Amino acid sequence: MIVDAFVYEGERMELQCRLYELQGLVHRHIAFCKEQDDLDRVRKLRSSEYPLDAFPFTDVESVLRQFGDDDMFVYSDAKCVPARAAVAMEHEEPIVLMTPRLVYSMKYAVEKPVFGAVIGKRGQLKTRTFEGVGVARRSYLAYPDGGWTMNWFGGNLTILKGFENHPEKAMRMKAREVAETYPREKIGPDGEMLVSYTGPVPNWYADGHAPNSWDLTW
């Protein structure tokens, strides 16, 4: 069994990317949510198409007890979307995915890759709650081009925070406006220089479903 377990903090675009990219490949998606609103929202998305469930972040340990040591886990924040090839390959030892940080509709990337998802059997990860996975990522074998870390709109959660009380349509319009104007500066949200992205593209992007063009009806 392959389980996609991720920490989710309310960004629907990241969730939509993740579900679409891994569709039909993993047996279960499990979102660990820190806020009750996010928990309720994700639970409404359960379907046969996306075997998705959600639990409070405080329940990580009890949820993991449901699985055996040989069950394969993909674990990351929701925005660290693993590539299908990295998830599907045989892993004798745990690996950490090296991922470029993509900004603004796949147009730009930060040159320095970051450590994204960790993939390994539950028993190999040697932590009951996965709390130590992030700290230990550098100790795992690095797998290049293992996916993408999404930073839409210069860290869209930060920008959209100011619009949290606005209607959803207005939020989307403002986010797209930022996405169209900010890239021309070629300066990232933290002041870093951006470079044009020429690497592998995600499954959803290759199929023409770039997240900026999606109508988020969830």
PDB file of C-alpha atoms in Angstrom:
ATOM      1  CA  MET A   1       0.000   0.000   0.000  1.00  0.00           C
ATOM      2  CA  ILE A   2       1.202   3.529  -0.835  1.00  0.00           C
ATOM      3  CA  VAL A   3      -0.072   6.252   1.478  1.00  0.00           C
ATOM      4  CA  ASP A   4       0.272   9.945   0.695  1.00  0.00           C
ATOM      5  CA  ALA A   5       0.291  11.694   4.079  1.00  0.00           C
ATOM      6  CA  PHE A   6       0.684  15.442   4.178  1.00  0.00           C
ATOM      7  CA  VAL A   7       0.237  18.451   6.415  1.00  0.00           C
ATOM      8  CA  TYR A   8      -2.497  20.666   4.999  1.00  0.00           C
ATOM      9  CA  GLU A   9      -3.040  24.298   5.929  1.00  0.00           C
ATOM     10  CA  GLY A  10      -5.924  25.361   3.754  1.00  0.00           C
ATOM     11  CA  GLU A  11      -4.448  26.157   0.327  1.00  0.00           C
ATOM     12  CA  ARG A  12      -6.825  24.495  -2.098  1.00  0.00           C
ATOM     13  CA  MET A  13      -4.644  25.054  -5.137  1.00  0.00           C
ATOM     14  CA  GLU A  14      -1.859  23.019  -3.540  1.00  0.00           C
ATOM     15  CA  LEU A  15      -4.321  20.277  -2.637  1.00  0.00           C
ATOM     16  CA  GLN A  16      -5.739  20.194  -6.154  1.00  0.00           C
ATOM     17  CA  CYS A  17      -2.235  19.921  -7.664  1.00  0.00           C
ATOM     18  CA  ARG A  18      -1.376  17.067  -5.338  1.00  0.00           C
ATOM     19  CA  LEU A  19      -4.520  15.025  -5.949  1.00  0.00           C
ATOM     20  CA  TYR A  20      -4.337  15.449  -9.702  1.00  0.00           C
ATOM     21  CA  GLU A  21      -0.627  14.606  -9.925  1.00  0.00           C
ATOM     22  CA  LEU A  22      -0.910  11.412  -7.867  1.00  0.00           C
ATOM     23  CA  GLN A  23      -4.313  10.305  -9.158  1.00  0.00           C
ATOM     24  CA  GLY A  24      -4.568   6.508  -9.424  1.00  0.00           C
ATOM     25  CA  LEU A  25      -1.062   5.961  -8.045  1.00  0.00           C
ATOM     26  CA  VAL A  26      -1.517   6.037  -4.269  1.00  0.00           C
ATOM     27  CA  HIS A  27      -4.028   4.016  -2.295  1.00  0.00           C
ATOM     28  CA  ARG A  28      -4.870   6.723   0.219  1.00  0.00           C
ATOM     29  CA  HIS A  29      -4.385  10.454   0.630  1.00  0.00           C
ATOM     30  CA  ILE A  30      -4.381  11.562   4.250  1.00  0.00           C
ATOM     31  CA  ALA A  31      -4.426  15.248   5.112  1.00  0.00           C
ATOM     32  CA  PHE A  32      -3.389  16.192   8.636  1.00  0.00           C
ATOM     33  CA  CYS A  33      -5.063  19.519   9.377  1.00  0.00           C
ATOM     34  CA  LYS A  34      -4.242  22.013  12.094  1.00  0.00           C
ATOM     35  CA  GLU A  35      -7.503  23.960  11.779  1.00  0.00           C
ATOM     36  CA  GLN A  36     -11.035  22.614  12.152  1.00  0.00           C
ATOM     37  CA  ASP A  37     -12.269  24.534   9.099  1.00  0.00           C
ATOM     38  CA  ASP A  38      -9.647  22.847   6.910  1.00  0.00           C
ATOM     39  CA  LEU A  39     -10.567  19.474   8.376  1.00  0.00           C
ATOM     40  CA  ASP A  40     -14.253  19.935   7.579  1.00  0.00           C
ATOM     41  CA  ARG A  41     -13.499  21.214   4.085  1.00  0.00           C
ATOM     42  CA  VAL A  42     -11.262  18.299   3.133  1.00  0.00           C
ATOM     43  CA  ARG A  43     -13.690  15.722   4.452  1.00  0.00           C
ATOM     44  CA  LYS A  44     -16.306  17.020   2.032  1.00  0.00           C
ATOM     45  CA  LEU A  45     -14.008  16.101  -0.875  1.00  0.00           C
ATOM     46  CA  ARG A  46     -14.040  12.348  -0.291  1.00  0.00           C
ATOM     47  CA  SER A  47     -14.779  10.457  -3.492  1.00  0.00           C
ATOM     48  CA  SER A  48     -13.937   7.252  -5.318  1.00  0.00           C
ATOM     49  CA  GLU A  49     -11.787   9.319  -7.691  1.00  0.00           C
ATOM     50  CA  TYR A  50      -9.654  10.682  -4.856  1.00  0.00           C
ATOM     51  CA  PRO A  51      -9.370   8.325  -1.829  1.00  0.00           C
ATOM     52  CA  LEU A  52      -8.910  11.302   0.471  1.00  0.00           C
ATOM     53  CA  ASP A  53      -9.414  11.541   4.201  1.00  0.00           C
ATOM     54  CA  ALA A  54      -8.515  14.092   6.846  1.00  0.00           C
ATOM     55  CA  PHE A  55      -7.576  13.956  10.504  1.00  0.00           C
ATOM     56  CA  PRO A  56      -6.530  16.505  13.114  1.00  0.00           C
ATOM     57  CA  PHE A  57      -2.787  17.050  13.234  1.00  0.00           C
ATOM     58  CA  THR A  58      -2.825  15.862  16.839  1.00  0.00           C
ATOM     59  CA  ASP A  59      -4.006  12.407  15.686  1.00  0.00           C
ATOM     60  CA  VAL A  60      -0.957  11.591  13.544  1.00  0.00           C
ATOM     61  CA  GLU A  61       0.330   8.887  15.878  1.00  0.00           C
ATOM     62  CA  SER A  62      -2.998   7.069  16.251  1.00  0.00           C
ATOM     63  CA  VAL A  63      -3.619   7.180  12.479  1.00  0.00           C
ATOM     64  CA  LEU A  64      -0.192   5.706  11.704  1.00  0.00           C
ATOM     65  CA  ARG A  65      -0.890   2.760  13.982  1.00  0.00           C
ATOM     66  CA  GLN A  66      -3.470   1.603  11.443  1.00  0.00           C
ATOM     67  CA  PHE A  67      -0.710   0.761   8.962  1.00  0.00           C
ATOM     68  CA  GLY A  68       1.992  -1.896   8.891  1.00  0.00           C
ATOM     69  CA  ASP A  69       5.732  -1.345   8.884  1.00  0.00           C
ATOM     70  CA  ASP A  70       5.925  -2.352   5.201  1.00  0.00           C
ATOM     71  CA  ASP A  71       3.366   0.174   4.010  1.00  0.00           C
ATOM     72  CA  MET A  72       5.048   2.831   1.880  1.00  0.00           C
ATOM     73  CA  PHE A  73       4.556   6.448   2.918  1.00  0.00           C
ATOM     74  CA  VAL A  74       5.013   9.716   1.094  1.00  0.00           C
ATOM     75  CA  TYR A  75       5.194  12.450   3.714  1.00  0.00           C
ATOM     76  CA  SER A  76       5.508  16.211   3.265  1.00  0.00           C
ATOM     77  CA  ASP A  77       3.719  19.512   3.480  1.00  0.00           C
ATOM     78  CA  ALA A  78       0.905  19.786   0.962  1.00  0.00           C
ATOM     79  CA  LYS A  79       2.877  22.209  -1.206  1.00  0.00           C
ATOM     80  CA  CYS A  80       5.742  19.711  -1.733  1.00  0.00           C
ATOM     81  CA  VAL A  81       4.138  17.763  -4.578  1.00  0.00           C
ATOM     82  CA  PRO A  82       6.099  14.581  -5.419  1.00  0.00           C
ATOM     83  CA  ALA A  83       6.570  13.438  -9.007  1.00  0.00           C
ATOM     84  CA  ARG A  84       4.747  10.264 -10.004  1.00  0.00           C
ATOM     85  CA  ALA A  85       7.984   8.582 -11.074  1.00  0.00           C
ATOM     86  CA  ALA A  86       9.544   9.150  -7.660  1.00  0.00           C
ATOM     87  CA  VAL A  87       6.555   7.641  -5.867  1.00  0.00           C
ATOM     88  CA  ALA A  88       6.191   4.659  -8.192  1.00  0.00           C
ATOM     89  CA  MET A  89       9.805   3.461  -8.188  1.00  0.00           C
ATOM     90  CA  GLU A  90      11.021   0.716  -5.831  1.00  0.00           C
ATOM     91  CA  HIS A  91      12.676   2.133  -2.715  1.00  0.00           C
ATOM     92  CA  GLU A  92      14.921  -0.139  -0.682  1.00  0.00           C
ATOM     93  CA  GLU A  93      15.872   2.709   1.621  1.00  0.00           C
ATOM     94  CA  PRO A  94      14.080   5.936   2.516  1.00  0.00           C
ATOM     95  CA  ILE A  95      14.731   8.840   0.159  1.00  0.00           C
ATOM     96  CA  VAL A  96      14.176  12.572   0.279  1.00  0.00           C
ATOM     97  CA  LEU A  97      13.058  14.340  -2.878  1.00  0.00           C
ATOM     98  CA  MET A  98      15.089  17.266  -4.170  1.00  0.00           C
ATOM     99  CA  THR A  99      12.604  19.776  -5.538  1.00  0.00           C
ATOM    100  CA  PRO A 100      12.927  23.184  -7.174  1.00  0.00           C
ATOM    101  CA  ARG A 101      10.843  25.913  -5.606  1.00  0.00           C
ATOM    102  CA  LEU A 102       8.492  26.972  -8.376  1.00  0.00           C
ATOM    103  CA  VAL A 103       6.917  30.395  -8.394  1.00  0.00           C
ATOM    104  CA  TYR A 104       4.109  31.855 -10.467  1.00  0.00           C
ATOM    105  CA  SER A 105       2.529  29.320 -12.761  1.00  0.00           C
ATOM    106  CA  MET A 106       5.677  27.285 -13.391  1.00  0.00           C
ATOM    107  CA  LYS A 107       7.319  30.249 -15.104  1.00  0.00           C
ATOM    108  CA  TYR A 108      10.157  30.692 -12.641  1.00  0.00           C
ATOM    109  CA  ALA A 109      12.142  28.688 -10.123  1.00  0.00           C
ATOM    110  CA  VAL A 110      14.577  29.460  -7.351  1.00  0.00           C
ATOM    111  CA  GLU A 111      17.909  28.009  -8.473  1.00  0.00           C
ATOM    112  CA  LYS A 112      18.713  26.251  -5.237  1.00  0.00           C
ATOM    113  CA  PRO A 113      16.604  23.082  -4.838  1.00  0.00           C
ATOM    114  CA  VAL A 114      14.998  22.321  -1.511  1.00  0.00           C
ATOM    115  CA  PHE A 115      14.298  19.103   0.332  1.00  0.00           C
ATOM    116  CA  GLY A 116      10.706  18.072  -0.274  1.00  0.00           C
ATOM    117  CA  ALA A 117       8.808  14.893   0.484  1.00  0.00           C
ATOM    118  CA  VAL A 118      10.276  11.875   2.244  1.00  0.00           C
ATOM    119  CA  ILE A 119       9.397   8.427   0.847  1.00  0.00           C
ATOM    120  CA  GLY A 120       9.931   5.199   2.733  1.00  0.00           C
ATOM    121  CA  LYS A 121       8.325   2.303   4.539  1.00  0.00           C
ATOM    122  CA  ARG A 122       6.728   3.275   7.787  1.00  0.00           C
ATOM    123  CA  GLY A 123       9.071   1.030   9.754  1.00  0.00           C
ATOM    124  CA  GLN A 124      12.130   2.530   8.062  1.00  0.00           C
ATOM    125  CA  LEU A 125      11.311   6.115   8.910  1.00  0.00           C
ATOM    126  CA  LYS A 126      11.942   5.293  12.562  1.00  0.00           C
ATOM    127  CA  THR A 127       9.584   7.817  14.031  1.00  0.00           C
ATOM    128  CA  ARG A 128       6.156   7.169  15.410  1.00  0.00           C
ATOM    129  CA  THR A 129       4.661  10.532  14.525  1.00  0.00           C
ATOM    130  CA  PHE A 130       6.829  11.681  11.567  1.00  0.00           C
ATOM    131  CA  GLU A 131       7.670  14.749  13.663  1.00  0.00           C
ATOM    132  CA  GLY A 132      11.377  13.950  13.203  1.00  0.00           C
ATOM    133  CA  VAL A 133      11.204  13.419   9.440  1.00  0.00           C
ATOM    134  CA  GLY A 134      11.736  17.084   8.587  1.00  0.00           C
ATOM    135  CA  VAL A 135      14.763  17.312  10.851  1.00  0.00           C
ATOM    136  CA  ALA A 136      16.282  14.126   9.441  1.00  0.00           C
ATOM    137  CA  ARG A 137      15.660  14.831   5.745  1.00  0.00           C
ATOM    138  CA  ARG A 138      19.287  15.541   4.981  1.00  0.00           C
ATOM    139  CA  SER A 139      20.261  12.134   6.327  1.00  0.00           C
ATOM    140  CA  TYR A 140      18.242  10.341   3.640  1.00  0.00           C
ATOM    141  CA  LEU A 141      19.450   9.562   0.135  1.00  0.00           C
ATOM    142  CA  ALA A 142      18.603  12.507  -2.128  1.00  0.00           C
ATOM    143  CA  TYR A 143      16.557  11.825  -5.250  1.00  0.00           C
ATOM    144  CA  PRO A 144      16.930  14.609  -7.875  1.00  0.00           C
ATOM    145  CA  ASP A 145      13.983  16.018  -9.827  1.00  0.00           C
ATOM    146  CA  GLY A 146      11.642  14.346  -7.373  1.00  0.00           C
ATOM    147  CA  GLY A 147       8.785  16.821  -7.635  1.00  0.00           C
ATOM    148  CA  TRP A 148       7.960  20.456  -7.058  1.00  0.00           C
ATOM    149  CA  THR A 149       7.597  22.780  -4.117  1.00  0.00           C
ATOM    150  CA  MET A 150       4.794  25.188  -4.918  1.00  0.00           C
ATOM    151  CA  ASN A 151       5.053  28.831  -3.937  1.00  0.00           C
ATOM    152  CA  TRP A 152       2.245  30.378  -5.911  1.00  0.00           C
ATOM    153  CA  PHE A 153       1.901  34.159  -5.885  1.00  0.00           C
ATOM    154  CA  GLY A 154       5.018  34.786  -3.856  1.00  0.00           C
ATOM    155  CA  GLY A 155       3.817  32.630  -1.022  1.00  0.00           C
ATOM    156  CA  ASN A 156       0.118  32.853  -1.793  1.00  0.00           C
ATOM    157  CA  LEU A 157      -0.991  32.037   1.730  1.00  0.00           C
ATOM    158  CA  THR A 158       0.690  35.232   2.929  1.00  0.00           C
ATOM    159  CA  ILE A 159      -0.812  37.403   0.218  1.00  0.00           C
ATOM    160  CA  LEU A 160      -4.255  35.832   0.362  1.00  0.00           C
ATOM    161  CA  LYS A 161      -4.403  36.235   4.136  1.00  0.00           C
ATOM    162  CA  GLY A 162      -5.425  39.824   3.624  1.00  0.00           C
ATOM    163  CA  PHE A 163      -8.384  38.714   1.539  1.00  0.00           C
ATOM    164  CA  GLU A 164      -9.644  35.936   3.780  1.00  0.00           C
ATOM    165  CA  ASN A 165     -12.882  37.797   4.486  1.00  0.00           C
ATOM    166  CA  HIS A 166     -13.558  38.523   0.819  1.00  0.00           C
ATOM    167  CA  PRO A 167     -15.725  36.384  -1.443  1.00  0.00           C
ATOM    168  CA  GLU A 168     -13.829  33.533  -3.039  1.00  0.00           C
ATOM    169  CA  LYS A 169     -14.126  34.947  -6.561  1.00  0.00           C
ATOM    170  CA  ALA A 170     -12.510  38.205  -5.477  1.00  0.00           C
ATOM    171  CA  MET A 171      -9.646  36.315  -3.844  1.00  0.00           C
ATOM    172  CA  ARG A 172      -8.972  34.347  -7.021  1.00  0.00           C
ATOM    173  CA  MET A 173      -9.011  37.474  -9.153  1.00  0.00           C
ATOM    174  CA  LYS A 174      -6.524  39.228  -6.896  1.00  0.00           C
ATOM    175  CA  ALA A 175      -4.261  36.183  -6.762  1.00  0.00           C
ATOM    176  CA  ARG A 176      -4.187  35.964 -10.552  1.00  0.00           C
ATOM    177  CA  GLU A 177      -3.454  39.676 -10.789  1.00  0.00           C
ATOM    178  CA  VAL A 178      -0.415  39.230  -8.548  1.00  0.00           C
ATOM    179  CA  ALA A 179       0.671  36.186 -10.558  1.00  0.00           C
ATOM    180  CA  GLU A 180       0.622  38.174 -13.799  1.00  0.00           C
ATOM    181  CA  THR A 181       2.457  41.282 -12.615  1.00  0.00           C
ATOM    182  CA  TYR A 182       5.009  40.041 -10.087  1.00  0.00           C
ATOM    183  CA  PRO A 183       7.032  37.662 -12.340  1.00  0.00           C
ATOM    184  CA  ARG A 184       8.210  40.477 -14.589  1.00  0.00           C
ATOM    185  CA  GLU A 185      10.353  41.655 -11.705  1.00  0.00           C
ATOM    186  CA  LYS A 186      12.128  38.272 -11.628  1.00  0.00           C
ATOM    187  CA  ILE A 187      12.494  38.745  -7.895  1.00  0.00           C
ATOM    188  CA  GLY A 188      11.119  36.091  -5.583  1.00  0.00           C
ATOM    189  CA  PRO A 189       8.962  36.675  -2.492  1.00  0.00           C
ATOM    190  CA  ASP A 190      12.035  36.614  -0.246  1.00  0.00           C
ATOM    191  CA  GLY A 191      14.101  38.892  -2.490  1.00  0.00           C
ATOM    192  CA  GLU A 192      15.911  36.078  -4.311  1.00  0.00           C
ATOM    193  CA  MET A 193      16.560  36.103  -8.044  1.00  0.00           C
ATOM    194  CA  LEU A 194      14.336  33.825 -10.094  1.00  0.00           C
ATOM    195  CA  VAL A 195      15.336  31.817 -13.159  1.00  0.00           C
ATOM    196  CA  SER A 196      13.163  30.492 -15.951  1.00  0.00           C
ATOM    197  CA  TYR A 197      12.069  26.938 -15.241  1.00  0.00           C
ATOM    198  CA  THR A 198      13.159  24.415 -17.871  1.00  0.00           C
ATOM    199  CA  GLY A 199      12.953  21.180 -15.890  1.00  0.00           C
ATOM    200  CA  PRO A 200      10.411  18.353 -15.913  1.00  0.00           C
ATOM    201  CA  VAL A 201       6.786  19.415 -15.744  1.00  0.00           C
ATOM    202  CA  PRO A 202       4.128  17.871 -13.491  1.00  0.00           C
ATOM    203  CA  ASN A 203       1.506  15.523 -14.832  1.00  0.00           C
ATOM    204  CA  TRP A 204      -1.245  18.095 -14.422  1.00  0.00           C
ATOM    205  CA  TYR A 205       0.750  20.797 -16.197  1.00  0.00           C
ATOM    206  CA  ALA A 206       1.581  18.558 -19.155  1.00  0.00           C
ATOM    207  CA  ASP A 207      -2.133  17.894 -19.559  1.00  0.00           C
ATOM    208  CA  GLY A 208      -2.878  21.609 -19.762  1.00  0.00           C
ATOM    209  CA  HIS A 209      -4.297  22.085 -16.296  1.00  0.00           C
ATOM    210  CA  ALA A 210      -2.044  24.792 -14.933  1.00  0.00           C
ATOM    211  CA  PRO A 211      -3.489  25.779 -11.550  1.00  0.00           C
ATOM    212  CA  ASN A 212      -3.898  29.436 -12.477  1.00  0.00           C
ATOM    213  CA  SER A 213      -6.398  28.399 -15.134  1.00  0.00           C
ATOM    214  CA  TRP A 214      -8.440  26.113 -12.885  1.00  0.00           C
ATOM    215  CA  ASP A 215     -11.797  27.244 -11.657  1.00  0.00           C
ATOM    216  CA  LEU A 216     -11.644  26.224  -8.027  1.00  0.00           C
ATOM    217  CA  THR A 217     -15.191  25.124  -7.367  1.00  0.00           C
ATOM    218  CA  TRP A 218     -14.461  23.213  -4.169  1.00  0.00           C
TER     219      TRP A 218
END
